[in-house]
Structure formats: structure tokens, C-alpha cells
Short mmCIF file of C-alpha atoms and ligand atoms in Angstrom, two decimals:
data_model
loop_
_atom_site.label_atom_id
_atom_site.label_comp_id
_atom_site.label_asym_id
_atom_site.label_seq_id
_atom_site.Cartn_x
_atom_site.Cartn_y
_atom_site.Cartn_z
CA MET A 1 -154.38 70.49 97.17
CA LYS A 2 -154.52 72.59 94.02
CA THR A 3 -157.12 71.75 91.52
CA LYS A 4 -155.98 70.87 87.92
CA GLN A 5 -156.23 73.77 85.51
CA GLY A 6 -157.29 73.09 81.95
CA GLY A 7 -155.50 74.44 79.04
CA ARG A 8 -152.02 74.61 80.37
CA LEU A 9 -149.42 73.48 77.80
CA LEU A 10 -145.75 72.84 77.44
CA ALA A 11 -144.27 74.37 74.39
CA PRO A 12 -140.69 73.26 73.83
CA SER A 13 -138.66 75.77 71.78
CA ILE A 14 -136.64 74.16 69.16
CA LEU A 15 -134.13 77.08 69.16
CA SER A 16 -131.94 75.08 71.56
CA ALA A 17 -132.37 71.74 69.71
CA ASP A 18 -129.86 70.06 67.43
CA PHE A 19 -130.81 71.31 63.96
CA ALA A 20 -128.94 68.47 62.34
CA SER A 21 -131.60 66.08 63.75
CA LEU A 22 -134.56 68.35 64.27
CA SER A 23 -137.23 65.72 63.66
CA GLU A 24 -135.54 63.37 66.26
CA SER A 25 -135.42 66.20 68.79
CA VAL A 26 -139.16 67.04 68.30
CA ALA A 27 -140.07 63.34 68.49
CA LYS A 28 -138.44 63.10 71.92
CA VAL A 29 -140.51 65.77 73.49
CA ALA A 30 -143.72 65.38 71.51
CA PRO A 31 -145.53 63.08 73.97
CA TYR A 32 -145.41 65.84 76.62
CA SER A 33 -145.95 68.91 74.43
CA GLY A 34 -149.09 70.73 73.48
CA LEU A 35 -147.27 72.99 70.96
CA ILE A 36 -143.93 73.20 69.30
CA HIS A 37 -142.49 76.73 69.67
CA VAL A 38 -140.55 77.94 66.59
CA ASP A 39 -138.43 81.17 66.89
CA VAL A 40 -138.13 83.21 63.80
CA MET A 41 -135.40 85.91 63.91
CA ASP A 42 -134.34 88.26 61.14
CA GLY A 43 -131.14 89.93 62.39
CA HIS A 44 -132.94 93.33 62.53
CA PHE A 45 -135.70 93.25 65.14
CA VAL A 46 -133.37 91.05 67.20
CA PRO A 47 -129.55 90.58 66.66
CA ASN A 48 -129.82 86.84 65.79
CA ILE A 49 -130.86 85.09 62.64
CA THR A 50 -132.62 81.72 62.75
CA LEU A 51 -135.09 80.27 60.33
CA GLY A 52 -138.07 80.87 58.10
CA PRO A 53 -141.03 79.23 56.42
CA VAL A 54 -138.97 76.43 54.81
CA VAL A 55 -138.12 74.99 58.11
CA VAL A 56 -141.67 75.40 59.39
CA GLU A 57 -142.79 73.39 56.41
CA GLY A 58 -140.34 70.62 57.25
CA LEU A 59 -141.50 70.60 60.91
CA LYS A 60 -145.03 70.28 59.69
CA ARG A 61 -144.17 67.07 57.94
CA THR A 62 -142.38 65.65 60.87
CA SER A 63 -144.84 66.33 63.65
CA SER A 64 -148.64 66.58 64.04
CA LEU A 65 -148.34 69.04 66.97
CA PRO A 66 -149.51 72.53 66.29
CA LEU A 67 -146.60 74.85 65.36
CA ASP A 68 -146.43 78.01 67.41
CA CYS A 69 -144.35 80.44 65.46
CA HIS A 70 -142.93 83.43 67.22
CA LEU A 71 -141.92 86.14 64.70
CA MET A 72 -139.18 88.24 66.00
CA ILE A 73 -138.94 90.17 62.74
CA GLU A 74 -139.54 93.59 61.39
CA ALA A 75 -142.53 94.22 59.12
CA PRO A 76 -144.02 90.73 59.80
CA ASP A 77 -146.98 91.34 57.53
CA ARG A 78 -144.71 90.50 54.54
CA TYR A 79 -144.59 86.90 55.64
CA ILE A 80 -147.95 86.06 57.18
CA ALA A 81 -149.20 84.16 54.06
CA ASP A 82 -145.87 82.24 53.81
CA PHE A 83 -146.17 81.04 57.40
CA ALA A 84 -149.82 80.03 56.88
CA LYS A 85 -148.76 78.06 53.75
CA ALA A 86 -145.92 76.45 55.63
CA GLY A 87 -148.34 75.12 58.23
CA ALA A 88 -148.06 77.37 61.27
CA ALA A 89 -151.12 77.07 63.51
CA PHE A 90 -150.35 79.86 65.95
CA LEU A 91 -148.55 83.03 64.85
CA SER A 92 -147.32 85.73 67.20
CA VAL A 93 -145.90 89.12 66.08
CA HIS A 94 -144.23 91.64 68.36
CA GLN A 95 -146.18 94.75 69.48
CA GLU A 96 -142.96 96.72 69.06
CA ALA A 97 -142.65 95.61 65.39
CA CYS A 98 -146.25 96.45 64.30
CA PRO A 99 -147.42 100.11 63.88
CA HIS A 100 -150.70 98.69 62.62
CA LEU A 101 -151.18 95.84 65.06
CA HIS A 102 -154.90 95.54 64.59
CA ARG A 103 -154.63 95.03 60.88
CA THR A 104 -151.79 92.56 61.32
CA ILE A 105 -153.89 90.52 63.71
CA GLN A 106 -156.86 90.50 61.24
CA ARG A 107 -154.54 89.21 58.50
CA ILE A 108 -153.21 86.44 60.57
CA ARG A 109 -156.80 85.28 61.26
CA GLU A 110 -157.77 85.69 57.64
CA GLU A 111 -154.91 83.25 56.74
CA GLY A 112 -156.48 80.68 59.10
CA MET A 113 -153.99 80.97 61.95
CA ARG A 114 -154.45 81.79 65.62
CA PRO A 115 -153.06 85.32 66.15
CA GLY A 116 -150.91 86.26 69.25
CA VAL A 117 -149.11 89.39 70.31
CA ALA A 118 -145.54 89.16 71.96
CA LEU A 119 -144.35 91.74 74.30
CA ASN A 120 -140.69 92.63 75.16
CA PRO A 121 -139.80 92.88 78.87
CA ALA A 122 -139.70 96.75 78.75
CA THR A 123 -143.11 97.05 77.07
CA PRO A 124 -146.04 97.57 79.53
CA ILE A 125 -149.15 95.24 79.30
CA GLU A 126 -151.40 98.40 79.04
CA THR A 127 -150.23 98.72 75.44
CA LEU A 128 -152.54 95.73 74.71
CA ASP A 129 -155.76 97.07 76.14
CA GLU A 130 -157.24 97.81 72.71
CA ILE A 131 -156.15 94.52 71.08
CA LEU A 132 -156.98 91.96 73.82
CA GLY A 133 -160.38 91.29 72.44
CA GLU A 134 -158.87 90.37 68.98
CA VAL A 135 -156.22 87.83 69.87
CA ASP A 136 -156.05 84.17 70.99
CA PHE A 137 -152.96 84.59 73.09
CA ILE A 138 -150.38 87.02 74.46
CA LEU A 139 -146.73 86.04 74.64
CA ILE A 140 -144.84 87.67 77.57
CA MET A 141 -141.11 87.69 76.86
CA SER A 142 -139.32 87.04 80.13
CA VAL A 143 -135.91 87.55 78.61
CA ASN A 144 -134.94 90.07 75.96
CA PRO A 145 -135.62 88.22 72.66
CA GLY A 146 -132.83 87.03 70.53
CA PHE A 147 -131.16 84.10 72.28
CA GLY A 148 -131.88 81.06 74.33
CA GLY A 149 -130.32 80.35 77.66
CA GLN A 150 -130.81 83.75 79.29
CA LYS A 151 -131.73 84.55 82.82
CA PHE A 152 -135.45 84.96 83.60
CA ILE A 153 -136.61 88.56 84.34
CA THR A 154 -138.53 88.39 87.58
CA SER A 155 -140.77 91.38 86.90
CA SER A 156 -142.41 89.35 84.15
CA LEU A 157 -144.40 87.53 86.88
CA GLY A 158 -146.21 90.83 87.68
CA LYS A 159 -146.96 91.29 84.02
CA VAL A 160 -148.56 87.76 83.83
CA ARG A 161 -150.64 88.38 86.91
CA GLY A 162 -151.83 91.86 85.65
CA LEU A 163 -152.69 90.43 82.23
CA LYS A 164 -154.62 87.46 83.65
CA ASN A 165 -156.66 89.89 85.68
CA LYS A 166 -157.36 92.11 82.67
CA ILE A 167 -158.48 89.02 80.69
CA ALA A 168 -160.72 87.73 83.39
CA ALA A 169 -162.25 91.18 83.93
CA MET A 170 -163.05 91.36 80.27
CA GLY A 171 -164.43 87.86 80.24
CA LEU A 172 -162.10 86.78 77.53
CA GLY A 173 -160.48 83.33 76.87
CA VAL A 174 -157.06 84.70 75.74
CA LYS A 175 -154.11 82.46 76.78
CA VAL A 176 -150.93 83.81 78.37
CA GLU A 177 -147.78 82.24 77.06
CA VAL A 178 -144.32 82.96 78.79
CA ASP A 179 -141.13 82.63 76.91
CA GLY A 180 -137.54 82.95 78.25
CA GLY A 181 -135.68 81.36 81.18
CA VAL A 182 -138.59 78.89 81.90
CA ASN A 183 -137.07 75.99 84.02
CA ARG A 184 -137.60 73.92 87.10
CA GLN A 185 -137.07 77.05 89.35
CA THR A 186 -139.25 79.47 87.35
CA ILE A 187 -142.19 77.10 86.64
CA PRO A 188 -143.65 77.26 90.22
CA PRO A 189 -143.94 80.96 90.44
CA LEU A 190 -145.14 81.23 86.76
CA LEU A 191 -147.89 78.67 87.73
CA GLU A 192 -148.78 80.79 90.68
CA ALA A 193 -149.06 83.91 88.44
CA GLY A 194 -151.48 82.04 86.12
CA THR A 195 -149.36 81.25 83.09
CA ASP A 196 -151.15 79.04 80.50
CA TRP A 197 -148.46 78.10 77.97
CA PHE A 198 -144.80 77.47 79.04
CA VAL A 199 -142.08 77.84 76.40
CA ALA A 200 -138.83 76.25 77.35
CA GLY A 201 -135.77 75.85 75.07
CA SER A 202 -132.38 75.34 76.80
CA ALA A 203 -133.79 73.86 79.91
CA ILE A 204 -135.31 70.99 77.81
CA PHE A 205 -132.92 70.52 74.83
CA GLY A 206 -129.80 71.31 76.92
CA ALA A 207 -130.68 68.58 79.38
CA PRO A 208 -129.02 65.21 78.90
CA ASP A 209 -132.40 63.58 78.34
CA PRO A 210 -134.74 66.16 76.72
CA GLY A 211 -137.69 63.64 76.67
CA ALA A 212 -137.35 62.95 80.39
CA GLU A 213 -136.93 66.74 81.12
CA ALA A 214 -140.12 67.46 79.05
CA LYS A 215 -142.01 64.85 80.88
CA SER A 216 -141.07 66.17 84.27
CA PHE A 217 -141.90 69.82 83.23
CA LYS A 218 -145.38 68.59 81.99
CA GLU A 219 -145.92 66.97 85.32
CA MET A 220 -145.11 70.20 87.04
CA ILE A 221 -147.27 72.08 84.84
CA ASP A 222 -150.28 69.79 85.19
CA GLY A 223 -149.89 69.84 89.07
C1 LIG B 1 -135.73 83.96 72.73
C2 LIG B 1 -136.81 82.89 72.25
C3 LIG B 1 -137.15 81.86 73.09
C4 LIG B 1 -136.03 80.94 73.51
C5 LIG B 1 -136.09 80.71 74.88
O1 LIG B 1 -135.75 85.08 72.03
O2 LIG B 1 -138.04 83.61 72.01
O3 LIG B 1 -138.25 81.08 72.57
O4 LIG B 1 -135.96 79.70 72.76
O5 LIG B 1 -135.01 79.96 75.28
P1 LIG B 1 -134.75 79.62 76.83
O6 LIG B 1 -135.86 78.68 77.30
O7 LIG B 1 -133.47 78.93 76.82
O8 LIG B 1 -134.75 80.87 77.63
ZN1 LIG B 2 -139.89 82.34 71.42
#
């Protein structure tokens, strides 16, 4: 029998929720969630446009869960203070969007949030070697960012494994979050690879009963 691992969390992504009743959607999954994942897209870094600090501020008033904001935007430094003010607890920026990543991470921390770095599927984990000691989490994209409901890219499992090994070898407490195509089929291999935080959008909010689906995912994750 597997021993229970501490620190594993389900992070439903509201991208696939009904935006006409966002607070109800969040309330349905909240009992099973450790974080609420919020996808911010600017139409430049990724082809899609979603939401900004105004919506984060609304979510903050509707739920006491920590808001995990994933910035898929160019030059994210411009908005760090706005997201802090809106109530984001965790803020991830893309390695590919930040030429001065170390400085960006420091700014996120200075604003009182927990910093993370997100990696596109084609970006190797070795690009994080110099920043691992500065972050609270790494977000491994297991689909190309921009849309919900895409197919899981299997090579992401090797990236999670490699990253977990590096983190352990360095004696760090950095969490590994996986985002994209997380569902009933992909949760077991992701658990095996050592994933800490599981982001799931369409698999939860596209289900007939999102609350029941989140409950069942949480049970799988807790083991
Ligand atoms: C994609 C976003 C994801 C998205 C995942 O760019 O970063 O958070 O909501 O959606 P699913 O779970 O449907 O793959
Ligand atoms: Zn995301």
C-alpha cells in the first residue's frame, strides 16, 4: 500500500467554468480544492484572451481558497502589483516571457505572493537550474498554453520526474504543479511521477457534476 503524501493539492482551473456564475462554480469544487487556478491570457504570449486582476478581485471576495494565478502574458512585471492588490496568493510567470526572470521572481515575493515559474512543453527543465532555489513552485505545462480541453503531452511525465529529482538533490521544498489534460487517465501516471499540485479545468467543469468530479479527483490524489 502506498503511503499518503503530504502537500498534494487539487487546483481546479476556472477557465472551463461558467463565467456567468463563477462564484457558484467555485463553491461546488471548493470543499475538495487546495487552490483555485486562474488562467490569465493576453492574446500575445498565447492566442487567447481571458481575464485580469478585476476578476481575481471578485474571486477573492467569493472564496477563501488561495488563488493561484497563472500569467500567460508578455512582460508580466507590469502587472505584478495589480495581482497582489487583487488578492493573488500564488503567481506564476512563464520562463519564456521573462528575460530577467530572477528579478521578476524577487518582485513577486516583494509584493507578498508566492512565486512560481511556468514552462511550456518545448522548454527543457534545465533552463530552471539557476532559479530553483528562488521559487515556491514550478508549473509544468502538459499542453501548449492557451486553451482548455487539449490532449495531455506524455513527455511531460519525464519532465516532472527530472524536476522532482533535481529538487530533492538540492534539498529544496519547491512544489511541482502540472497543468493541461489532467483527468482520470492522466492522474495515476502523474502521481507516479511525483506531481504535487494537479490543475484540472475541462475534466472538472465539463463534467455533469463538477463537485462530484472534484471529490473523486481529490480521492485519487490523496491515495
Ligand atoms: C491552459 C491553461 C490551463 C487550462 C487547463 O493554457 O493554463 O490551466 O485550464 O485546461 P484542461 O484541464 O482542460 O486541460
Ligand atoms: Zn493554467
